[in-house]
mmCIF file of C-alpha atoms in Angstrom:
data_model
loop_
_atom_site.group_PDB
_atom_site.id
_atom_site.type_symbol
_atom_site.label_atom_id
_atom_site.label_comp_id
_atom_site.label_asym_id
_atom_site.label_seq_id
_atom_site.Cartn_x
_atom_site.Cartn_y
_atom_site.Cartn_z
ATOM 1 C CA UNK A 1 2.336 -15.710 6.396
ATOM 2 C CA UNK A 2 5.161 -14.827 9.054
ATOM 3 C CA UNK A 3 8.322 -14.055 7.227
ATOM 4 C CA UNK A 4 11.942 -13.577 8.753
ATOM 5 C CA UNK A 5 13.684 -10.900 6.873
ATOM 6 C CA UNK A 6 17.517 -9.902 6.802
ATOM 7 C CA UNK A 7 18.922 -6.475 6.997
ATOM 8 C CA UNK A 8 19.984 -6.470 3.231
ATOM 9 C CA UNK A 9 16.489 -7.285 2.255
ATOM 10 C CA UNK A 10 14.935 -4.670 4.523
ATOM 11 C CA UNK A 11 17.228 -2.031 3.068
ATOM 12 C CA UNK A 12 16.629 -3.074 -0.390
ATOM 13 C CA UNK A 13 13.175 -3.154 -0.403
ATOM 14 C CA UNK A 14 12.782 0.129 1.361
ATOM 15 C CA UNK A 15 14.911 1.759 -1.398
ATOM 16 C CA UNK A 16 12.709 0.075 -3.767
ATOM 17 C CA UNK A 17 9.684 1.551 -1.937
ATOM 18 C CA UNK A 18 7.813 -1.460 -1.537
ATOM 19 C CA UNK A 19 8.904 -2.463 2.124
ATOM 20 C CA UNK A 20 5.472 -0.910 3.531
ATOM 21 C CA UNK A 21 3.200 -2.961 0.841
ATOM 22 C CA UNK A 22 5.410 -6.015 1.766
ATOM 23 C CA UNK A 23 4.728 -5.484 5.583
ATOM 24 C CA UNK A 24 1.087 -4.750 4.992
ATOM 25 C CA UNK A 25 0.592 -8.060 3.235
ATOM 26 C CA UNK A 26 2.771 -10.181 5.561
ATOM 27 C CA UNK A 27 3.868 -10.431 9.191
ATOM 28 C CA UNK A 28 7.629 -9.547 8.937
ATOM 29 C CA UNK A 29 10.164 -10.421 11.816
ATOM 30 C CA UNK A 30 13.487 -9.256 12.210
ATOM 31 C CA UNK A 31 16.118 -10.250 14.947
ATOM 32 C CA UNK A 32 17.439 -7.849 17.489
ATOM 33 C CA UNK A 33 20.802 -7.472 15.503
ATOM 34 C CA UNK A 34 19.286 -6.942 12.091
ATOM 35 C CA UNK A 35 17.140 -4.108 13.541
ATOM 36 C CA UNK A 36 20.288 -2.443 15.010
ATOM 37 C CA UNK A 37 22.136 -2.896 11.841
ATOM 38 C CA UNK A 38 19.251 -1.112 9.900
ATOM 39 C CA UNK A 39 19.060 1.770 12.390
ATOM 40 C CA UNK A 40 22.649 2.478 11.783
ATOM 41 C CA UNK A 41 21.564 4.436 8.947
ATOM 42 C CA UNK A 42 19.250 6.436 10.788
ATOM 43 C CA UNK A 43 21.832 9.291 11.975
ATOM 44 C CA UNK A 44 22.391 9.677 8.127
ATOM 45 C CA UNK A 45 18.708 9.801 7.441
ATOM 46 C CA UNK A 46 18.808 6.973 5.390
ATOM 47 C CA UNK A 47 15.228 6.325 4.361
ATOM 48 C CA UNK A 48 15.392 2.578 4.974
ATOM 49 C CA UNK A 49 16.246 3.207 8.609
ATOM 50 C CA UNK A 50 13.720 5.722 9.059
ATOM 51 C CA UNK A 51 10.932 3.427 7.339
ATOM 52 C CA UNK A 52 12.034 0.380 9.382
ATOM 53 C CA UNK A 53 11.748 2.204 12.617
ATOM 54 C CA UNK A 54 8.228 3.440 11.622
ATOM 55 C CA UNK A 55 7.111 -0.089 10.626
ATOM 56 C CA UNK A 56 8.464 -1.496 14.121
ATOM 57 C CA UNK A 57 6.480 1.493 15.799
ATOM 58 C CA UNK A 58 3.358 0.570 13.948
ATOM 59 C CA UNK A 59 3.737 -2.951 14.850
ATOM 60 C CA UNK A 60 3.896 -3.923 11.134
ATOM 61 C CA UNK A 61 7.370 -5.445 11.704
ATOM 62 C CA UNK A 62 7.939 -7.431 14.881
ATOM 63 C CA UNK A 63 11.497 -7.856 16.612
ATOM 64 C CA UNK A 64 12.340 -11.316 17.670
ATOM 65 C CA UNK A 65 15.192 -12.846 19.414
ATOM 66 C CA UNK A 66 16.614 -15.743 17.698
ATOM 67 C CA UNK A 67 16.750 -18.179 20.916
ATOM 68 C CA UNK A 68 19.045 -21.118 19.365
ATOM 69 C CA UNK A 69 22.582 -19.329 20.127
ATOM 70 C CA UNK A 70 24.253 -22.622 19.219
ATOM 71 C CA UNK A 71 22.698 -22.729 15.697
ATOM 72 C CA UNK A 72 23.495 -19.296 15.010
ATOM 73 C CA UNK A 73 27.102 -19.774 15.741
ATOM 74 C CA UNK A 74 27.106 -22.954 13.937
ATOM 75 C CA UNK A 75 25.427 -21.250 10.706
ATOM 76 C CA UNK A 76 27.943 -18.160 10.998
ATOM 77 C CA UNK A 77 30.949 -20.723 11.168
ATOM 78 C CA UNK A 78 29.755 -23.204 8.658
ATOM 79 C CA UNK A 79 28.535 -20.855 6.016
ATOM 80 C CA UNK A 80 30.562 -17.594 6.781
ATOM 81 C CA UNK A 81 27.478 -15.444 7.254
ATOM 82 C CA UNK A 82 26.824 -12.690 9.816
ATOM 83 C CA UNK A 83 25.036 -12.785 12.980
ATOM 84 C CA UNK A 84 21.870 -10.895 11.541
ATOM 85 C CA UNK A 85 21.520 -13.594 8.605
ATOM 86 C CA UNK A 86 22.302 -16.391 10.871
ATOM 87 C CA UNK A 87 19.703 -15.161 13.402
ATOM 88 C CA UNK A 88 17.234 -14.718 10.512
ATOM 89 C CA UNK A 89 17.673 -18.017 9.409
ATOM 90 C CA UNK A 90 17.454 -19.645 12.845
ATOM 91 C CA UNK A 91 13.842 -18.088 13.114
ATOM 92 C CA UNK A 92 12.789 -20.288 10.088
ATOM 93 C CA UNK A 93 14.851 -23.222 11.139
ATOM 94 C CA UNK A 94 13.118 -23.205 14.519
ATOM 95 C CA UNK A 95 9.806 -22.682 12.938
ATOM 96 C CA UNK A 96 9.016 -19.446 14.320
ATOM 97 C CA UNK A 97 8.467 -18.212 10.784
ATOM 98 C CA UNK A 98 7.076 -19.673 7.731
ATOM 99 C CA UNK A 99 9.542 -18.311 5.327
ATOM 100 C CA UNK A 100 12.793 -16.376 5.031
ATOM 101 C CA UNK A 101 13.548 -13.470 2.971
ATOM 102 C CA UNK A 102 17.283 -12.839 1.972
ATOM 103 C CA UNK A 103 19.242 -11.715 -0.891
ATOM 104 C CA UNK A 104 22.355 -12.743 0.774
ATOM 105 C CA UNK A 105 24.066 -15.807 -1.526
ATOM 106 C CA UNK A 106 25.206 -17.561 1.520
ATOM 107 C CA UNK A 107 21.825 -17.280 3.357
ATOM 108 C CA UNK A 108 19.949 -18.242 0.400
ATOM 109 C CA UNK A 109 22.190 -21.443 0.177
ATOM 110 C CA UNK A 110 21.342 -22.177 3.920
ATOM 111 C CA UNK A 111 17.793 -21.760 3.370
ATOM 112 C CA UNK A 112 17.857 -24.108 0.172
ATOM 113 C CA UNK A 113 19.970 -26.768 1.725
ATOM 114 C CA UNK A 114 17.152 -26.987 4.658
ATOM 115 C CA UNK A 115 14.279 -26.858 2.449
ATOM 116 C CA UNK A 116 13.001 -23.470 3.908
ATOM 117 C CA UNK A 117 10.638 -21.305 2.031
ATOM 118 C CA UNK A 118 12.577 -18.732 0.530
ATOM 119 C CA UNK A 119 11.856 -15.291 -1.063
ATOM 120 C CA UNK A 120 14.285 -12.492 -2.353
ATOM 121 C CA UNK A 121 13.616 -9.021 -3.137
ATOM 122 C CA UNK A 122 12.914 -9.526 -6.681
ATOM 123 C CA UNK A 123 10.325 -12.163 -5.891
ATOM 124 C CA UNK A 124 8.618 -9.601 -3.260
ATOM 125 C CA UNK A 125 8.241 -7.123 -6.146
ATOM 126 C CA UNK A 126 6.613 -9.590 -8.381
ATOM 127 C CA UNK A 127 4.410 -11.120 -5.855
ATOM 128 C CA UNK A 128 3.217 -7.724 -4.505
ATOM 129 C CA UNK A 129 2.157 -6.891 -8.326
ATOM 130 C CA UNK A 130 0.264 -10.003 -8.875
ATOM 131 C CA UNK A 131 -1.408 -9.583 -5.559
ATOM 132 C CA UNK A 132 -2.506 -6.329 -6.871
ATOM 133 C CA UNK A 133 -0.935 -4.551 -3.902
ATOM 134 C CA UNK A 134 1.148 -2.345 -6.328
ATOM 135 C CA UNK A 135 0.498 -1.259 -9.678
ATOM 136 C CA UNK A 136 2.617 -2.078 -12.816
ATOM 137 C CA UNK A 137 4.485 1.234 -12.867
ATOM 138 C CA UNK A 138 5.468 0.894 -9.135
ATOM 139 C CA UNK A 139 6.661 -2.728 -9.676
ATOM 140 C CA UNK A 140 8.724 -1.675 -12.918
ATOM 141 C CA UNK A 141 10.227 1.046 -10.778
ATOM 142 C CA UNK A 142 10.933 -1.078 -7.791
ATOM 143 C CA UNK A 143 12.629 -3.668 -9.897
ATOM 144 C CA UNK A 144 14.872 -0.750 -11.558
ATOM 145 C CA UNK A 145 15.791 0.460 -8.016
ATOM 146 C CA UNK A 146 16.640 -3.057 -7.122
ATOM 147 C CA UNK A 147 18.986 -3.075 -10.080
ATOM 148 C CA UNK A 148 20.579 0.276 -8.962
ATOM 149 C CA UNK A 149 21.041 -0.464 -5.434
ATOM 150 C CA UNK A 150 21.448 -4.329 -5.319
ATOM 151 C CA UNK A 151 24.050 -6.582 -6.833
ATOM 152 C CA UNK A 152 21.562 -8.726 -8.862
ATOM 153 C CA UNK A 153 22.311 -10.244 -12.043
ATOM 154 C CA UNK A 154 21.030 -8.179 -14.722
ATOM 155 C CA UNK A 155 19.102 -11.091 -16.301
ATOM 156 C CA UNK A 156 17.288 -11.597 -13.091
ATOM 157 C CA UNK A 157 15.967 -8.260 -13.179
ATOM 158 C CA UNK A 158 14.901 -8.207 -16.828
ATOM 159 C CA UNK A 159 12.999 -11.530 -16.378
ATOM 160 C CA UNK A 160 11.248 -10.117 -13.346
ATOM 161 C CA UNK A 161 10.347 -6.889 -15.480
ATOM 162 C CA UNK A 162 9.069 -9.045 -18.451
ATOM 163 C CA UNK A 163 7.047 -11.386 -15.768
ATOM 164 C CA UNK A 164 5.295 -7.977 -14.457
ATOM 165 C CA UNK A 165 4.860 -6.667 -17.995
ATOM 166 C CA UNK A 166 3.152 -10.102 -19.179
ATOM 167 C CA UNK A 167 0.813 -10.610 -16.342
#
């Protein structure tokens, strides 16, 4: 499955130590400005920037250009989202990707309104565990990292931890 992923989710999944497993399991696509945004952390030696660069060099994440500039502008204006989120959503809306991975509230709203296949970072961790790509300890640790670095409702993290423990 080809999945368009925005900078927020790239960063969170890297900090949760599961981005590489996600990239091994799916074909991840990012738009140019998302890649630039993530790489801004490289000068500070942020793990997410260094890992994203490595995965791009290894062709585990592909960089795409969102071609529909009018749609990007419309999404930015109508939903008050950034260029990276709009470009990511455009890849899915233009059928260049099968799904979109975002944790951005407005981005998720766009995806739901347009009936796009949508996943978030929490979904990714639980899915990787269910697919046996990561073990239970890694999944629970990743969810705890998402709780620490993200802005998720505590209930969502607790529910995901329970899902992992009950599988």
